[in-house]
């Protein structure tokens, strides 16, 4: 869609407001709204000003002026506003130099795809994230000087089997048995259908929707793969739609990786493949039908996985999911079909076009622009340096003998460890000026200060169970 076509759409749909959105550093959508009469064709070139110092991880207060530049190809009609509203995602620029802002996550993703093209390896990187989430009925939490707690409730939760609900109609999902019972056990079918249809109406190609493994409303809606930047755009829209449809039904959604203890967490298995001139490059005659290029791509992912996880698993809560026993891929190995490996080669179709790598570590708390870009840069490094991934691990990893399991590298055990890994291993991200040094340094310092240290300083409720009577 061109600027002229956007303006024509506004007239055709009698749009009254234009919502301009962008992604902050940690990965939350920000926005402001203008009357449709203020959207003129030159806005697509000149942009509009805003205060960048109020955005997390961005400008200092003495350099606060920044520009949002609407991207017409991202336009869609907001399905939730009472007033007819058109939405566009924006790129961020410096108003003086007119350079794209280095800490704009969407700019990082655009540079990653451009760098891929410049290497001559491929011209397109397709990604396909499988983001899981929980739909809850009631969530309360607080942390202050004298108390810290959270309370979660769900009509589906196994813990509600004995609650007096006047009447309690049973059909509560047992722990780890949410995959794939039909209604009435699955009580969220209609809501997921509404989410799915709203996504389709907004231009997202949806492949399937279903309940996930955990009790208490764990769900997944799968989108068809797309080019890296477009896919990151779609994932942000995906989250927006899911949260707002849930809100319409007086429910709430979280993409936290591990909101429930002792049940499965929410991952975001991410599929990746490279193409050139319309031809897939990962199909071949090697292991699992892979090309040498694909094997080297896996080698890059496995080598750099600890530092990638600083972006793909960027919260302290992420590492409460990455523990043994819940299908979480804590072992850095690759395999066909084996879901306990961190890199899996799906074998659903013999078509070369379907050949791809599934990186199973990421979770949906990530900023997709940064996560997808870090994965792509590791893939490129693996291909350029012919990094072989070693032997595949086709056994059940959790049934290995202790000495055999000890030889398998592990994911970091905490966000702090992942940030340490990123600090030690980030040169591959700097190539092509994709992740600049200020992005790496700001990410590490922000996460350590705002999240790692913030968690370390606060007493945990379970510490009282362990230590109060000492």
Coordinates of C-alpha atoms in Angstrom, one line a residue:
X1 CA 0.0 0.0 0.0
X2 CA 1.3 3.5 -0.9
X3 CA 0.6 6.8 0.9
X4 CA -2.0 7.7 -1.7
X5 CA -3.7 4.3 -1.2
X6 CA -3.7 4.8 2.6
X7 CA -5.4 8.2 2.2
X8 CA -7.9 6.7 -0.3
X9 CA -8.7 3.9 2.2
X10 CA -9.3 6.6 4.9
X11 CA -11.8 8.3 2.7
X12 CA -13.4 5.0 1.6
X13 CA -13.8 3.7 5.2
X14 CA -14.7 7.1 6.6
X15 CA -11.7 6.9 9.0
X16 CA -11.7 9.6 11.7
X17 CA -8.4 8.9 13.5
X18 CA -5.0 7.6 12.7
X19 CA -3.1 5.6 15.3
X20 CA 0.7 5.7 15.0
X21 CA 2.5 2.9 16.7
X22 CA 6.1 1.9 17.3
X23 CA 8.0 -0.6 19.4
X24 CA 9.9 0.4 22.5
X25 CA 13.3 -1.2 23.4
X26 CA 12.0 -4.1 25.6
X27 CA 9.2 -4.9 23.0
X28 CA 6.0 -3.2 24.1
X29 CA 3.9 -1.3 21.5
X30 CA 3.6 2.5 22.1
X31 CA 1.2 4.8 20.3
X32 CA -0.3 8.2 19.8
X33 CA -3.3 9.2 17.7
X34 CA -4.0 12.1 15.3
X35 CA -7.2 13.2 13.6
X36 CA -7.4 11.9 10.1
X37 CA -7.2 15.4 8.7
X38 CA -3.7 15.7 10.0
X39 CA -2.5 12.8 7.9
X40 CA -1.2 14.4 4.7
X41 CA 1.0 12.8 2.1
X42 CA 4.1 14.6 3.3
X43 CA 3.7 13.0 6.8
X44 CA 4.9 9.7 5.2
X45 CA 8.2 11.5 4.3
X46 CA 8.6 14.1 7.0
X47 CA 7.3 12.2 10.0
X48 CA 5.8 13.6 13.2
X49 CA 7.7 14.6 16.4
X50 CA 7.5 13.0 19.8
X51 CA 9.5 12.8 23.1
X52 CA 12.0 9.9 22.8
X53 CA 13.3 10.4 26.4
X54 CA 10.1 9.0 27.8
X55 CA 10.6 5.7 26.0
X56 CA 12.3 2.9 27.9
X57 CA 16.0 2.5 26.9
X58 CA 16.0 5.3 24.4
X59 CA 17.1 8.9 24.4
X60 CA 18.5 11.1 27.2
X61 CA 16.3 14.1 28.2
X62 CA 18.7 16.6 26.5
X63 CA 18.3 14.7 23.2
X64 CA 14.6 13.9 23.4
X65 CA 13.2 15.0 20.1
X66 CA 12.5 12.2 17.7
X67 CA 10.4 11.4 14.6
X68 CA 7.9 8.7 13.9
X69 CA 7.6 7.9 10.1
X70 CA 4.5 6.0 9.2
X71 CA 4.9 2.9 7.0
X72 CA 2.0 2.7 4.6
X73 CA 2.4 -1.1 4.0
X74 CA 1.5 -1.8 7.6
X75 CA -1.9 0.0 7.6
X76 CA -5.0 -1.8 8.9
X77 CA -8.3 -0.8 10.4
X78 CA -8.4 -1.2 14.2
X79 CA -11.1 -3.7 15.1
X80 CA -11.5 -2.5 18.7
X81 CA -12.0 1.3 18.6
X82 CA -15.4 2.9 18.7
X83 CA -14.2 5.7 16.4
X84 CA -13.1 4.4 12.9
X85 CA -9.3 4.3 13.3
X86 CA -6.5 3.4 10.9
X87 CA -3.3 2.0 12.4
X88 CA 0.2 2.2 11.0
X89 CA 3.5 1.0 12.4
X90 CA 6.2 3.7 12.2
X91 CA 10.0 3.7 11.9
X92 CA 11.9 6.0 14.2
X93 CA 14.4 8.7 13.0
X94 CA 16.6 11.4 14.4
X95 CA 15.0 14.8 13.4
X96 CA 18.3 16.5 12.7
X97 CA 20.3 13.8 10.8
X98 CA 17.2 12.0 9.5
X99 CA 19.1 8.7 10.2
X100 CA 17.1 5.7 11.3
X101 CA 17.5 5.3 15.1
X102 CA 19.9 2.6 16.1
X103 CA 17.8 1.5 19.1
X104 CA 14.5 1.2 17.2
X105 CA 14.0 -2.6 17.2
X106 CA 12.3 -2.5 13.8
X107 CA 15.3 -0.8 12.4
X108 CA 17.6 -3.6 13.7
X109 CA 15.4 -6.1 12.0
X110 CA 15.4 -4.2 8.7
X111 CA 19.2 -4.0 8.9
X112 CA 19.5 -7.7 9.6
X113 CA 17.5 -8.6 6.4
X114 CA 19.5 -6.1 4.4
X115 CA 22.7 -7.6 5.7
X116 CA 21.6 -11.0 4.7
X117 CA 21.1 -9.8 1.1
X118 CA 24.5 -8.1 1.1
X119 CA 26.3 -11.4 2.0
X120 CA 24.9 -13.0 -1.2
X121 CA 23.8 -16.1 0.9
X122 CA 20.1 -15.5 0.5
X123 CA 17.6 -12.7 -0.2
X124 CA 14.8 -13.7 2.1
X125 CA 14.6 -15.0 5.7
X126 CA 11.3 -16.5 6.6
X127 CA 10.3 -16.8 10.2
X128 CA 7.3 -18.6 11.8
X129 CA 6.8 -18.1 15.6
X130 CA 4.4 -20.3 17.5
X131 CA 3.5 -18.0 20.4
X132 CA 1.7 -19.6 23.4
X133 CA -0.2 -17.6 26.0
X134 CA -2.6 -18.0 29.0
X135 CA -6.1 -16.7 29.2
X136 CA -7.1 -16.1 32.8
X137 CA -10.3 -14.9 34.6
X138 CA -8.7 -13.0 37.5
X139 CA -5.2 -11.9 38.2
X140 CA -4.0 -9.9 41.2
X141 CA -0.4 -9.1 42.2
X142 CA 1.6 -6.6 44.2
X143 CA 5.1 -6.1 45.6
X144 CA 5.9 -3.4 48.1
X145 CA 7.9 -2.8 51.2
X146 CA 5.9 -5.2 53.4
X147 CA 4.3 -7.7 51.1
X148 CA 4.7 -9.6 47.8
X149 CA 2.2 -11.9 46.2
X150 CA 0.3 -13.0 43.1
X151 CA -3.1 -14.6 42.7
X152 CA -4.3 -16.3 39.4
X153 CA -7.6 -17.8 38.7
X154 CA -9.2 -19.6 35.8
X155 CA -12.5 -21.3 35.2
X156 CA -10.5 -24.2 33.7
X157 CA -7.9 -24.5 36.5
X158 CA -7.7 -27.9 38.1
X159 CA -7.5 -26.3 41.5
X160 CA -11.1 -25.2 41.1
X161 CA -12.6 -28.7 41.0
X162 CA -14.0 -28.3 44.5
X163 CA -14.9 -24.6 44.4
X164 CA -18.6 -23.7 45.0
X165 CA -19.4 -22.0 41.7
X166 CA -23.2 -22.2 42.1
X167 CA -23.1 -24.5 40.1
X168 CA -19.6 -25.9 39.5
X169 CA -20.0 -27.7 36.1
X170 CA -16.7 -29.6 36.5
X171 CA -14.7 -30.1 33.2
X172 CA -11.6 -28.7 34.8
X173 CA -8.4 -29.5 32.9
X174 CA -5.9 -31.7 34.7
X175 CA -2.3 -30.4 35.0
X176 CA -0.4 -31.0 31.7
X177 CA -3.6 -32.4 30.0
X178 CA -4.8 -29.4 28.1
X179 CA -3.7 -30.7 24.7
X180 CA -6.3 -31.3 22.7
X181 CA -9.6 -31.9 24.6
X182 CA -12.8 -30.7 22.9
X183 CA -15.4 -28.5 24.6
X184 CA -16.8 -28.4 27.3
X185 CA -13.3 -29.3 28.7
X186 CA -11.8 -26.7 26.4
X187 CA -13.9 -23.7 27.5
X188 CA -12.1 -21.2 25.3
X189 CA -13.0 -22.4 21.9
X190 CA -15.3 -19.5 21.0
X191 CA -12.9 -16.9 22.2
X192 CA -10.0 -18.4 20.2
X193 CA -12.2 -18.5 17.1
X194 CA -13.0 -14.8 17.6
X195 CA -9.3 -14.1 18.0
X196 CA -8.5 -16.1 14.9
X197 CA -11.2 -14.4 12.8
X198 CA -10.1 -10.9 14.0
X199 CA -6.6 -11.7 12.9
X200 CA -7.8 -12.8 9.5
X201 CA -9.8 -9.6 9.1
X202 CA -6.7 -7.6 9.9
X203 CA -4.6 -9.4 7.2
X204 CA -2.9 -12.2 9.2
X205 CA -2.7 -15.6 7.6
X206 CA -3.8 -18.0 10.4
X207 CA -3.1 -21.7 10.1
X208 CA -4.7 -23.1 13.2
X209 CA -5.8 -22.5 16.8
X210 CA -5.9 -24.9 19.7
X211 CA -5.7 -25.3 23.5
X212 CA -2.2 -26.0 24.8
X213 CA -0.8 -28.5 27.3
X214 CA -1.2 -26.6 30.6
X215 CA -4.4 -26.3 32.7
X216 CA -6.0 -22.9 33.2
X217 CA -6.3 -21.5 29.7
X218 CA -3.1 -22.1 27.9
X219 CA -3.6 -21.5 24.2
X220 CA -1.9 -21.1 20.8
X221 CA -2.8 -19.6 17.5
X222 CA -0.5 -20.3 14.7
X223 CA 0.3 -17.9 11.9
X224 CA 1.7 -18.8 8.5
X225 CA 5.4 -17.9 8.1
X226 CA 6.4 -14.6 6.5
X227 CA 9.5 -12.4 5.8
X228 CA 11.3 -11.5 9.0
X229 CA 10.2 -7.9 9.5
X230 CA 6.7 -8.5 8.4
X231 CA 6.5 -11.4 10.7
X232 CA 7.6 -9.3 13.7
X233 CA 5.0 -6.7 12.7
X234 CA 2.4 -9.5 12.7
X235 CA 3.4 -10.8 16.0
X236 CA 2.9 -7.4 17.6
X237 CA -0.6 -7.3 16.0
X238 CA -1.2 -10.9 17.2
X239 CA -0.6 -9.9 20.8
X240 CA -2.8 -6.8 20.4
X241 CA -5.7 -8.7 19.0
X242 CA -5.5 -11.6 21.6
X243 CA -5.3 -9.2 24.5
X244 CA -8.2 -7.1 23.3
X245 CA -10.5 -9.9 22.4
X246 CA -9.9 -11.4 25.8
X247 CA -10.7 -8.0 27.4
X248 CA -14.0 -7.9 25.5
X249 CA -15.0 -11.1 27.3
X250 CA -13.8 -9.9 30.7
X251 CA -10.8 -12.0 30.6
X252 CA -7.0 -11.2 30.6
X253 CA -4.1 -12.6 28.7
X254 CA -0.4 -13.0 29.6
X255 CA 2.5 -13.9 27.4
X256 CA 4.7 -14.5 30.5
X257 CA 6.6 -17.7 30.0
X258 CA 5.9 -19.2 33.4
X259 CA 2.9 -17.8 35.2
X260 CA 1.9 -21.2 36.8
X261 CA 4.1 -23.4 39.0
X262 CA 4.3 -27.1 38.3
X263 CA 2.8 -27.0 34.8
X264 CA 4.0 -26.2 31.3
X265 CA 5.2 -22.7 30.5
X266 CA 4.6 -20.7 27.3
X267 CA 7.2 -21.0 24.6
X268 CA 7.5 -19.5 21.2
X269 CA 9.1 -22.1 19.0
X270 CA 10.5 -20.1 16.0
X271 CA 10.9 -21.6 12.6
X272 CA 13.5 -20.1 10.2
X273 CA 14.5 -20.8 6.6
X274 CA 16.5 -19.0 3.9
X275 CA 15.5 -18.5 0.3
X276 CA 17.1 -17.0 -2.8
X277 CA 15.4 -16.0 -6.0
X278 CA 12.3 -17.9 -4.9
X279 CA 14.1 -21.1 -4.1
X280 CA 14.5 -22.7 -0.6
X281 CA 18.1 -23.2 0.5
X282 CA 17.7 -25.5 3.5
X283 CA 16.6 -28.6 1.6
X284 CA 19.2 -31.2 0.6
X285 CA 20.4 -34.8 0.9
X286 CA 22.0 -34.6 4.4
X287 CA 20.6 -35.5 7.8
X288 CA 16.8 -35.0 7.9
X289 CA 16.8 -33.9 4.3
X290 CA 18.9 -30.8 5.1
X291 CA 21.5 -29.0 3.0
X292 CA 25.0 -28.3 4.2
X293 CA 23.9 -24.7 4.5
X294 CA 21.1 -25.7 6.9
X295 CA 23.4 -27.8 9.0
X296 CA 25.9 -24.9 9.2
X297 CA 22.9 -22.6 10.2
X298 CA 22.1 -25.0 13.0
X299 CA 25.8 -24.9 14.0
X300 CA 25.6 -21.1 14.3
X301 CA 22.4 -21.2 16.3
X302 CA 23.8 -23.7 18.8
X303 CA 27.2 -22.0 19.1
X304 CA 25.6 -18.6 19.8
X305 CA 22.5 -19.8 21.7
X306 CA 23.5 -18.6 25.1
X307 CA 23.9 -15.0 23.9
X308 CA 20.8 -15.2 21.6
X309 CA 18.8 -16.1 24.7
X310 CA 19.5 -12.7 26.1
X311 CA 17.1 -11.4 23.4
X312 CA 14.8 -14.5 22.8
X313 CA 14.3 -15.2 26.5
X314 CA 14.7 -11.8 28.0
X315 CA 13.0 -11.9 31.3
X316 CA 13.9 -13.4 34.7
X317 CA 10.6 -15.4 34.4
X318 CA 11.9 -16.9 31.1
X319 CA 14.3 -19.2 33.0
X320 CA 11.5 -20.6 35.2
X321 CA 10.3 -22.2 31.9
X322 CA 13.7 -23.3 30.8
X323 CA 14.0 -26.2 33.3
X324 CA 13.9 -30.0 32.7
X325 CA 10.7 -31.8 32.8
X326 CA 8.2 -29.6 30.9
X327 CA 9.2 -30.1 27.3
X328 CA 11.5 -27.1 27.6
X329 CA 14.6 -27.3 25.4
X330 CA 17.4 -26.8 28.0
X331 CA 19.8 -29.0 26.1
X332 CA 21.6 -27.4 23.1
X333 CA 21.3 -30.2 20.6
X334 CA 19.6 -30.8 17.3
X335 CA 17.4 -33.6 16.0
X336 CA 14.6 -34.5 13.6
X337 CA 11.2 -34.8 15.2
X338 CA 12.6 -34.9 18.8
X339 CA 10.9 -32.1 20.6
X340 CA 13.3 -32.2 23.6
X341 CA 16.2 -30.8 21.4
X342 CA 16.6 -27.0 21.2
X343 CA 16.9 -27.2 17.4
X344 CA 14.4 -29.5 15.7
X345 CA 13.9 -30.3 12.0
X346 CA 10.1 -30.7 11.5
X347 CA 9.3 -33.7 9.2
X348 CA 5.7 -33.0 8.4
X349 CA 6.2 -32.6 4.6
X350 CA 8.8 -33.9 2.1
X351 CA 8.5 -30.7 0.1
X352 CA 11.8 -28.8 -0.2
X353 CA 9.7 -25.6 0.5
X354 CA 8.8 -27.0 3.9
X355 CA 12.4 -27.6 5.0
X356 CA 13.2 -25.4 7.9
X357 CA 14.8 -25.2 11.3
X358 CA 12.8 -24.9 14.5
X359 CA 14.6 -23.1 17.3
X360 CA 12.6 -24.1 20.4
X361 CA 14.2 -21.9 23.1
X362 CA 12.5 -18.5 22.5
X363 CA 9.4 -17.4 24.5
X364 CA 6.7 -14.8 23.7
X365 CA 8.0 -12.3 26.3
X366 CA 10.7 -11.4 23.7
X367 CA 11.0 -8.4 21.4
X368 CA 10.5 -10.2 18.1
X369 CA 12.4 -7.7 16.0
X370 CA 15.5 -8.3 18.2
X371 CA 15.0 -12.0 18.8
X372 CA 14.5 -12.9 15.1
X373 CA 17.4 -10.6 14.1
X374 CA 19.8 -12.3 16.6
X375 CA 18.8 -15.7 15.3
X376 CA 19.4 -14.6 11.7
X377 CA 22.8 -13.2 12.5
X378 CA 23.8 -16.5 14.2
X379 CA 22.6 -18.4 11.2
X380 CA 24.6 -16.2 8.9
X381 CA 27.7 -16.7 11.0
X382 CA 27.2 -20.4 11.0
X383 CA 27.0 -20.5 7.2
X384 CA 29.9 -18.1 6.6
X385 CA 32.2 -20.0 8.9
X386 CA 30.9 -23.5 8.1
X387 CA 30.2 -24.3 11.7
X388 CA 29.2 -27.9 11.9
X389 CA 26.6 -28.7 14.6
X390 CA 28.1 -32.1 15.5
X391 CA 26.1 -35.3 15.7
X392 CA 22.4 -35.2 16.1
X393 CA 20.7 -36.3 19.2
X394 CA 17.8 -38.5 18.3
X395 CA 17.4 -40.2 21.6
X396 CA 15.0 -39.0 24.3
X397 CA 17.4 -36.5 26.0
X398 CA 15.8 -37.0 29.4
X399 CA 16.5 -40.8 29.2
X400 CA 20.3 -40.4 28.6
X401 CA 22.8 -41.8 31.0
X402 CA 24.1 -39.1 33.4
X403 CA 27.6 -39.0 31.8
X404 CA 26.1 -38.8 28.3
X405 CA 23.7 -36.0 29.3
X406 CA 26.6 -34.1 31.0
X407 CA 28.3 -33.8 27.6
X408 CA 25.3 -32.0 26.1
X409 CA 25.7 -28.2 26.4
X410 CA 22.9 -26.4 28.3
X411 CA 21.1 -23.2 28.0
X412 CA 21.9 -20.4 30.5
X413 CA 20.1 -21.0 33.8
X414 CA 19.2 -17.4 34.4
X415 CA 18.8 -14.0 32.7
X416 CA 21.9 -12.9 34.4
X417 CA 23.9 -15.8 32.8
X418 CA 22.4 -15.0 29.4
X419 CA 23.4 -11.4 29.7
X420 CA 26.9 -12.5 30.7
X421 CA 27.0 -14.7 27.6
X422 CA 25.9 -11.8 25.4
X423 CA 28.6 -9.5 26.9
X424 CA 31.2 -12.2 26.0
X425 CA 29.8 -13.2 22.6
X426 CA 28.3 -10.4 20.4
X427 CA 30.7 -9.7 17.6
X428 CA 28.6 -11.7 15.2
X429 CA 25.7 -9.4 16.0
X430 CA 27.7 -6.2 15.1
X431 CA 28.4 -7.3 11.5
X432 CA 26.8 -5.0 8.9
X433 CA 26.1 -2.5 11.7
X434 CA 23.0 -4.6 12.5
X435 CA 23.2 -4.6 16.3
X436 CA 25.3 -1.5 17.1
X437 CA 27.4 -1.4 20.3
X438 CA 25.0 1.1 21.9
X439 CA 22.2 -1.4 21.4
X440 CA 24.1 -4.3 23.0
X441 CA 25.4 -2.1 25.9
X442 CA 22.0 -0.5 26.6
X443 CA 20.2 -3.8 26.5
X444 CA 22.6 -5.4 29.0
X445 CA 22.6 -2.4 31.4
X446 CA 18.8 -2.0 31.2
X447 CA 18.1 -5.6 31.8
X448 CA 20.6 -5.9 34.7
X449 CA 19.4 -2.7 36.4
X450 CA 15.7 -2.9 35.8
X451 CA 15.1 -6.6 36.0
X452 CA 18.0 -8.8 37.3
X453 CA 18.9 -6.4 40.2
X454 CA 15.3 -5.5 40.8
X455 CA 14.4 -9.2 41.4
X456 CA 17.5 -9.8 43.4
X457 CA 16.8 -7.0 45.9
X458 CA 13.3 -8.2 46.8
X459 CA 12.3 -11.0 49.2
X460 CA 10.4 -13.8 47.5
X461 CA 7.2 -15.2 49.1
X462 CA 8.6 -18.7 49.0
X463 CA 11.6 -17.6 51.0
X464 CA 9.2 -17.2 54.0
X465 CA 8.2 -20.9 53.6
X466 CA 11.8 -21.9 53.6
X467 CA 13.4 -19.6 56.1
X468 CA 11.0 -17.8 58.4
X469 CA 11.4 -20.2 61.3
X470 CA 15.2 -20.3 61.1

